[in-house]
CSV table of C-alpha atoms in Angstrom, one decimal:
chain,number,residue,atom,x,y,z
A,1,UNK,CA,-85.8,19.0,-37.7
A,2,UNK,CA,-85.4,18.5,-41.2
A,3,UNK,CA,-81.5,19.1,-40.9
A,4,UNK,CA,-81.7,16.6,-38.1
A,5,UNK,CA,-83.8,13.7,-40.8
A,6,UNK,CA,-80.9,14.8,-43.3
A,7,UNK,CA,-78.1,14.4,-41.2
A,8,UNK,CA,-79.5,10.9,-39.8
A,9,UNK,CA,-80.4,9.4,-43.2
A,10,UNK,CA,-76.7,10.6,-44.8
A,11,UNK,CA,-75.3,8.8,-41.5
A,12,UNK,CA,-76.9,5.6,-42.2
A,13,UNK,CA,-76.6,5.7,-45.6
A,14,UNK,CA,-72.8,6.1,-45.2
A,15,UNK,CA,-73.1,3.1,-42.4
A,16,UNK,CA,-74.6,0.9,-45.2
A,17,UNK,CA,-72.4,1.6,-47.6
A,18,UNK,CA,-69.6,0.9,-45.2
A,19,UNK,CA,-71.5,-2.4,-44.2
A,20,UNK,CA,-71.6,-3.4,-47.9
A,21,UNK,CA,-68.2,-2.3,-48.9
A,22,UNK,CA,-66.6,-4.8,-46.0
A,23,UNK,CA,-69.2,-7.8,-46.6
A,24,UNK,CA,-68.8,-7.7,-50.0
A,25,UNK,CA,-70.7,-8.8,-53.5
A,26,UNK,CA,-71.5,-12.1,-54.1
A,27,UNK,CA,-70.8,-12.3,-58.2
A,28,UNK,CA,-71.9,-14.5,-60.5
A,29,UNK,CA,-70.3,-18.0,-61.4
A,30,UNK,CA,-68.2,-16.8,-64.3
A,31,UNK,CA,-66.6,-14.1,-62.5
A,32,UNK,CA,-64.6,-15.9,-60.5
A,33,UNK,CA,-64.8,-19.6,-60.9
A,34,UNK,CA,-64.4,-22.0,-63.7
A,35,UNK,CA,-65.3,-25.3,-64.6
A,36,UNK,CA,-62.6,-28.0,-64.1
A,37,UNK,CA,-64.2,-31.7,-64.4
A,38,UNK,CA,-67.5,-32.6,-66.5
A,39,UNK,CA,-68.5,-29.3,-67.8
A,40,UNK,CA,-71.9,-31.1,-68.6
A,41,UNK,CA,-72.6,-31.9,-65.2
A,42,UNK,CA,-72.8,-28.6,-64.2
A,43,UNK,CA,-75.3,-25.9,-65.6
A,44,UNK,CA,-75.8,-22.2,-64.6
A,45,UNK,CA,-79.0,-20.5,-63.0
A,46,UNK,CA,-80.4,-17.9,-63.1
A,47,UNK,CA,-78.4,-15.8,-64.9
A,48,UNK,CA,-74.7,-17.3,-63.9
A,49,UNK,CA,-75.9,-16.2,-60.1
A,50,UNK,CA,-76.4,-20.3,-59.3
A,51,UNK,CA,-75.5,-23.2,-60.8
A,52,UNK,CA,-76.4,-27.0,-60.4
A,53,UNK,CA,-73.7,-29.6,-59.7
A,54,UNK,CA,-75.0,-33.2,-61.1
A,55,UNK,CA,-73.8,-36.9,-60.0
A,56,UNK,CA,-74.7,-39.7,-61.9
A,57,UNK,CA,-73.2,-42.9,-63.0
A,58,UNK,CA,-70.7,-41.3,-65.8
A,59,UNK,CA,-69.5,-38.7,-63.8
A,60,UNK,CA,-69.7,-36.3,-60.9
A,61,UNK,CA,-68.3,-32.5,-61.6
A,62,UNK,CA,-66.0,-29.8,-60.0
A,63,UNK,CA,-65.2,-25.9,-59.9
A,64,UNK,CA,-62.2,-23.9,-59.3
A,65,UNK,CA,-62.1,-20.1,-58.5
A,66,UNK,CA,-60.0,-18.0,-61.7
A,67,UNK,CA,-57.1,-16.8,-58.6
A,68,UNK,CA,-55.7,-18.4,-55.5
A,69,UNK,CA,-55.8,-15.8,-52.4
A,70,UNK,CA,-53.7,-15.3,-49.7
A,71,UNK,CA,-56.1,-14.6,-46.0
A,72,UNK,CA,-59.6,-13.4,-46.3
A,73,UNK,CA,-62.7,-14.7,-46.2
A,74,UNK,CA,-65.2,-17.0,-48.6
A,75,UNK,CA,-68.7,-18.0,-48.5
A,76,UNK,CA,-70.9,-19.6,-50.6
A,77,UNK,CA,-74.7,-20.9,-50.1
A,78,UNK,CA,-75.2,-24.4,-50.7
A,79,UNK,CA,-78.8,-26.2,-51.1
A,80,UNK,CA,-77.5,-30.2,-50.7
A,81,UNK,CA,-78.7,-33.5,-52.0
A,82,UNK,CA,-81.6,-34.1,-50.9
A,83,UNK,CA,-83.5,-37.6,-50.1
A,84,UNK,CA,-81.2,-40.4,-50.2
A,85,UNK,CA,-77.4,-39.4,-50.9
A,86,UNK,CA,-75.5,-42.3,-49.0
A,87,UNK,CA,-72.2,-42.4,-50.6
A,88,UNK,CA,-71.7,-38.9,-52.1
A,89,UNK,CA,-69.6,-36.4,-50.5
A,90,UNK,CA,-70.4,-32.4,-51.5
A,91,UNK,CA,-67.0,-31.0,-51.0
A,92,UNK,CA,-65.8,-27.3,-50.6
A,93,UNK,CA,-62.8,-26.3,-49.8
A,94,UNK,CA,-59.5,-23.9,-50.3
A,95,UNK,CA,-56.5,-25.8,-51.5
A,96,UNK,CA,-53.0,-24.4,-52.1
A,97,UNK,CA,-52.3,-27.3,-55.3
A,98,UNK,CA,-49.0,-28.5,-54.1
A,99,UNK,CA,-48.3,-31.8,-53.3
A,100,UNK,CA,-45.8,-32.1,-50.5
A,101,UNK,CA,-46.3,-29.3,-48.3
A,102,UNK,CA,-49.9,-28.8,-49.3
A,103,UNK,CA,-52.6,-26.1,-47.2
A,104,UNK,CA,-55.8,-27.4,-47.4
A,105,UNK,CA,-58.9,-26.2,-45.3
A,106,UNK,CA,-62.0,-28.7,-46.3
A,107,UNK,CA,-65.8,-28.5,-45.6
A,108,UNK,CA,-67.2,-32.2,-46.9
A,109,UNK,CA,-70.8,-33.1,-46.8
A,110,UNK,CA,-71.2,-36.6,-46.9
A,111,UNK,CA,-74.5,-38.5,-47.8
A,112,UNK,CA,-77.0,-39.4,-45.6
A,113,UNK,CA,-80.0,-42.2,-46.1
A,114,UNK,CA,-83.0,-40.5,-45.8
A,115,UNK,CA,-84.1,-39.4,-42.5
A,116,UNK,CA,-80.7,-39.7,-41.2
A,117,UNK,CA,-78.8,-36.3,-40.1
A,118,UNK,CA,-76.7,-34.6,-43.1
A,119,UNK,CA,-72.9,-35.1,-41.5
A,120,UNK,CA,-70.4,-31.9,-42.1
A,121,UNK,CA,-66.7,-33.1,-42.3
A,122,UNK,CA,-64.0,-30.3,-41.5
A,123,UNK,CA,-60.3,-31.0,-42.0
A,124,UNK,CA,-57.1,-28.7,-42.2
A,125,UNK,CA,-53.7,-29.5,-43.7
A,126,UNK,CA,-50.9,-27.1,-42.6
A,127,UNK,CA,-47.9,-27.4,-43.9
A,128,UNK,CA,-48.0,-31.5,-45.9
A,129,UNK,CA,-49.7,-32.2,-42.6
A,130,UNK,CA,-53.4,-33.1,-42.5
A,131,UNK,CA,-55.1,-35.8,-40.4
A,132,UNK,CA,-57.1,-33.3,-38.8
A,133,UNK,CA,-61.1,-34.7,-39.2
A,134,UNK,CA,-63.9,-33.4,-36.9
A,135,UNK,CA,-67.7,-34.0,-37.9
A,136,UNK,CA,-70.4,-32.5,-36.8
A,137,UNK,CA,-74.2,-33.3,-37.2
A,138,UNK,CA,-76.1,-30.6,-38.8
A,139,UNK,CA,-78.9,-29.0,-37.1
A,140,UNK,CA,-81.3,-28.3,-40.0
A,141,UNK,CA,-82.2,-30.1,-43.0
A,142,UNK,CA,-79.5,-28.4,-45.6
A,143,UNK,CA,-81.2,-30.1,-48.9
A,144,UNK,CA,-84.6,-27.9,-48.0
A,145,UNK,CA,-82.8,-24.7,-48.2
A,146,UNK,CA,-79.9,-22.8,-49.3
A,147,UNK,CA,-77.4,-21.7,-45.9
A,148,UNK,CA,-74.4,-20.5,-46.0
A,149,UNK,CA,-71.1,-21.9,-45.3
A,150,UNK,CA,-67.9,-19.6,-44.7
A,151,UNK,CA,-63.9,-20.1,-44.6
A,152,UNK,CA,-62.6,-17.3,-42.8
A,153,UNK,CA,-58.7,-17.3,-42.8
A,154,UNK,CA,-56.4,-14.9,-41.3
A,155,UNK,CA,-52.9,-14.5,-39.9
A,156,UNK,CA,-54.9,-15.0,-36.1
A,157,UNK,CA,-57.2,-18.2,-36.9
A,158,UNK,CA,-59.1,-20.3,-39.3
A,159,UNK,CA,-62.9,-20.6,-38.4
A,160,UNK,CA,-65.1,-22.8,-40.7
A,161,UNK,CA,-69.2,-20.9,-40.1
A,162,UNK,CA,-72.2,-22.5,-40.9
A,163,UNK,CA,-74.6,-19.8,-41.4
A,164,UNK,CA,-73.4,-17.3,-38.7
A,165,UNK,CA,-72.2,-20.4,-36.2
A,166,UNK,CA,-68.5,-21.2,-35.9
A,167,UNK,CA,-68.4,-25.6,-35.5
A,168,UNK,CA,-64.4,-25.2,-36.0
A,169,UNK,CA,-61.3,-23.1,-34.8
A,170,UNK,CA,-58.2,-23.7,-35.5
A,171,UNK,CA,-55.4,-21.0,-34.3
A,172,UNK,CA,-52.6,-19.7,-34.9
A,173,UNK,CA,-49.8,-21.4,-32.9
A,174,UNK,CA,-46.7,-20.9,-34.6
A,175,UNK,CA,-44.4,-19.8,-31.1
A,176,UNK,CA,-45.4,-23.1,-30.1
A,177,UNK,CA,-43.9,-24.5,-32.7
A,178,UNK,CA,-47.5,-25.8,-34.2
A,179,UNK,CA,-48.0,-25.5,-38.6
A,180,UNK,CA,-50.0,-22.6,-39.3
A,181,UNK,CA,-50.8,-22.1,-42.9
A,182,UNK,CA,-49.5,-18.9,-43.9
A,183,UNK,CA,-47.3,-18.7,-46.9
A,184,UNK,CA,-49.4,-20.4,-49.3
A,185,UNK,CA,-52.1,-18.7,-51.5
A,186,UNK,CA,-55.2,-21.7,-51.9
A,187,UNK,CA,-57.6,-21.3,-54.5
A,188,UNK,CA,-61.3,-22.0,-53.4
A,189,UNK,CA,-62.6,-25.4,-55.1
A,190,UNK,CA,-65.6,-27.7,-55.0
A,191,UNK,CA,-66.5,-30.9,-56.2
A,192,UNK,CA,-69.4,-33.1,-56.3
A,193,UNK,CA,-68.6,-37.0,-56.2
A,194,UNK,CA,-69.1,-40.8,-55.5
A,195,UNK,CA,-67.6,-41.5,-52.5
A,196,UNK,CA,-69.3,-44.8,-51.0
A,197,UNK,CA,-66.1,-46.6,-49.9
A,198,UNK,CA,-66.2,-44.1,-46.7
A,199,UNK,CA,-68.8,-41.4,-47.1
A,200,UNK,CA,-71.7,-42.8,-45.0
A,201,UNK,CA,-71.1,-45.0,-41.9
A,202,UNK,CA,-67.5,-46.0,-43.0
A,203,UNK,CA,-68.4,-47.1,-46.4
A,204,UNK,CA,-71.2,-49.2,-45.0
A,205,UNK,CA,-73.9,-47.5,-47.3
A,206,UNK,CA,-73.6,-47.6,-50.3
A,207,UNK,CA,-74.7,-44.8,-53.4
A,208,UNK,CA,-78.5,-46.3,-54.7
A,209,UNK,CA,-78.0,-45.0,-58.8
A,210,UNK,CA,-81.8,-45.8,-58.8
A,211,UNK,CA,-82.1,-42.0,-56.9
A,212,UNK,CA,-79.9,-40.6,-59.4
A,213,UNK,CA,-79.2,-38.0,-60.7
A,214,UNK,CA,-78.1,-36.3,-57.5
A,215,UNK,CA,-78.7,-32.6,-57.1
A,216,UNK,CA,-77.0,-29.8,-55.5
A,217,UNK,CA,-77.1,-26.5,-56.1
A,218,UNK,CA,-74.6,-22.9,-55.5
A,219,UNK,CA,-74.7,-19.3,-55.1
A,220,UNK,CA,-73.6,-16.5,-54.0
A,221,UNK,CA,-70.1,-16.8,-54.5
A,222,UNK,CA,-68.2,-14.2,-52.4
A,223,UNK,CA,-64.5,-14.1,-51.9
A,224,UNK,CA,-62.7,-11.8,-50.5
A,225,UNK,CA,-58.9,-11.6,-50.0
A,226,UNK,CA,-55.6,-11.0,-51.1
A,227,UNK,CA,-55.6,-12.0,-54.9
A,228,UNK,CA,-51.9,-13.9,-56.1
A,229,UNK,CA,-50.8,-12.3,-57.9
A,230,UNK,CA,-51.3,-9.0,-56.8
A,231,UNK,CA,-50.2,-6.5,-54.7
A,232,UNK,CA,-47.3,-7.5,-52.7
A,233,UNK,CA,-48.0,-6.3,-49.7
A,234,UNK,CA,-51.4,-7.0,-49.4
A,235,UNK,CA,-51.5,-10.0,-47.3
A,236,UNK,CA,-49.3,-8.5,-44.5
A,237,UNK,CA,-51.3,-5.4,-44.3
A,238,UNK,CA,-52.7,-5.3,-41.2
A,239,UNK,CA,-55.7,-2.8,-42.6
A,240,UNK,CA,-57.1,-5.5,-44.3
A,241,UNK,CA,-60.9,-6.2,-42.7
A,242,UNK,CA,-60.5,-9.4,-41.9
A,243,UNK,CA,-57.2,-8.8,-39.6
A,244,UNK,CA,-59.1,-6.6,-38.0
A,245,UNK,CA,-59.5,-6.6,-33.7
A,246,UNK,CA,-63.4,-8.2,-34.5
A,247,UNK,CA,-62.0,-11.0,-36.2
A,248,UNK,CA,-59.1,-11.9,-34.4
A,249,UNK,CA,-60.8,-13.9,-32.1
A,250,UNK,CA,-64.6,-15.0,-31.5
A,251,UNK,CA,-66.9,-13.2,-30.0
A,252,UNK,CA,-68.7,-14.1,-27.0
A,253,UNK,CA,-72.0,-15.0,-28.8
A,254,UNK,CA,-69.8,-17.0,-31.2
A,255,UNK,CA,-67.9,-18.5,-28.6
A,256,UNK,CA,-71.7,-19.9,-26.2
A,257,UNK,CA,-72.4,-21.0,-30.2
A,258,UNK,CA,-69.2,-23.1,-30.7
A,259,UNK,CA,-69.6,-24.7,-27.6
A,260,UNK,CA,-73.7,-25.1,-28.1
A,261,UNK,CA,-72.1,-27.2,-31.6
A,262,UNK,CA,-69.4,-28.9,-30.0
A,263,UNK,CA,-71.7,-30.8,-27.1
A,264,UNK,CA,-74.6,-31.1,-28.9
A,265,UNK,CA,-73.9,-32.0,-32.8
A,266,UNK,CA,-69.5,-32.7,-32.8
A,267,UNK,CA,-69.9,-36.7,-33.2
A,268,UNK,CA,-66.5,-37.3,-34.1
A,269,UNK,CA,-62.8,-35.5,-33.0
A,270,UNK,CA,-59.4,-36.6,-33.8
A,271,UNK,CA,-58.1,-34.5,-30.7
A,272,UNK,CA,-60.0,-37.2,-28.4
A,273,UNK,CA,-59.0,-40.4,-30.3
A,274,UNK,CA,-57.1,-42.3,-28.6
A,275,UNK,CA,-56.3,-44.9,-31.0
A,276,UNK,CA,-55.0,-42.8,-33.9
A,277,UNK,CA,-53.2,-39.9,-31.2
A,278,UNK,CA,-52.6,-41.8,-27.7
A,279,UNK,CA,-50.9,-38.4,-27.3
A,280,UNK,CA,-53.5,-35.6,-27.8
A,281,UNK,CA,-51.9,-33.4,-30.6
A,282,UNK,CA,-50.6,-30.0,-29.0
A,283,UNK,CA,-53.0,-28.1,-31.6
A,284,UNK,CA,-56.1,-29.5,-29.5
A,285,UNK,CA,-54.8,-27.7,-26.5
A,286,UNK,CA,-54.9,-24.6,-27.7
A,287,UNK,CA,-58.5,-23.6,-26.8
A,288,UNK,CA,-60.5,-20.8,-28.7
């Protein structure tokens, strides 16, 4: 019996280690980010594990991770303004810094008046090519609480999570002739800004400076990819976790939860508006 208890605790250790060593360690701020606009507007927590992002009227702030990456996964948790934050946008987002054939894969959190549902803003540029908005109403108050919002990338699809719910998919299309960003290592960024000509109801509300400073906080910073430079092989290599047959498409409970978020909380898609694409874009066929 006790070779039995032995055998079954080394098992499970060995499963969590295995658990960990895929999922990762969230580091601290330093370790992979630094500042990149208005070092004074933001200020580390508990040790570099969280940091504050402040918007006033001198200036809002932004981050930038040390390395670009090339596939992979990042998540970070995000606690957002709270109260009345009509007209600033909370942006985070991987970006490949060139101008004319930029990648870009964007969560935006724009503003709310108070008592009005937080809106998330996804958008992917592939290739110079962007124009690609959805919004979807979150579910949850996401100023009472940290969640966590994830970027998973990989040579099969792009899937934007909020907390373990996919609200966006975007796949890889390339034999039909569809961009697909794939060459380009992005950096992970975020910035925190004023962005009342647009932000909330089409520029229609505007930022109240009497609420501010506005507050939103960061941590858990986890990245995990192919690091450029680096190894040059890694990004092809097919052994990397997050190429792997469980993340090549979703899963059947994430595929009842990206349909749950796309007819209950999508408000806004660019596949089904007519008056910027009277032809749907062949991207939006593609399904899931």
């Amino acid at each position: 019996m006790a070779t039995l208890s032995s055998a079954f605790l080394f098992i499970f250790s060995c499963f969590l280690a295995c658990s960990i060593s895929v999922w990762g360690r969230p580091a601290t701020f330093l370790e992979d980010f630094r500042i990149t606009w208005s070092d004074s507007h933001i200020k580390q927590i508990d040790e570099g594990r969280a940091i504050q992002l402040i918007l006033d009227q001198n200036s809002g702030c932004g981050f930038a991770s040390k390395r670009r990456y090339l596939f992979g996964r990042v998540s970070m948790k995000i606690k957002l303004i709270p109260g009345d934050s009509a007209g600033t946008v909370t942006a985070f987002y991987m970006n490949s810094d060139t101008d004319t054939v930029r990648d870009e894969l964007d969560f935006e959190f724009l503003g709310n008046r108070t008592g009005q549902p937080y809106t998330v803003q996804t958008n992917i540029y592939a290739h110079g090519k962007g124009d690609k908005e959805q919004r979807v109403n979150l579910w949850f108050d996401p100023a009472a609480d940290f969640h966590t919002y994830t970027i998973m990338w990989n040579h099969h699809h792009i899937v934007f999570y909020v907390d373990e719910v996919p609200i966006r998919v975007y796949k890889n299309n390339e034999a039909k002739n569809i961009p697909y960003p794939k060459f380009q290592p992005m950096g992970v960024y975020s910035t925190l800004w004023e962005a009342d000509d647009w932000a909330t109801r089409g520029g229609l509300e505007k930022i109240d400076w009497s609420k501010a400073p506005f507050l939103a906080y960061y941590k858990d910073f986890d990245i995990e990819g192919c690091p450029v430079p680096g190894p040059a092989n890694c990004a092809s290599n097919p052994r990397n976790w997050w190429e792997g047959t469980a993340y090549q498409a979703l899963n059947a409970m994430e595929a009842r939860r990206y349909r749950w978020v796309r007819m209950n909380h999508m408000i806004y898609d660019y596949c089904t508006d007519k008056s910027r694409y009277p032809v749907t874009p062949p991207e939006c066929m593609a399904g899931i």
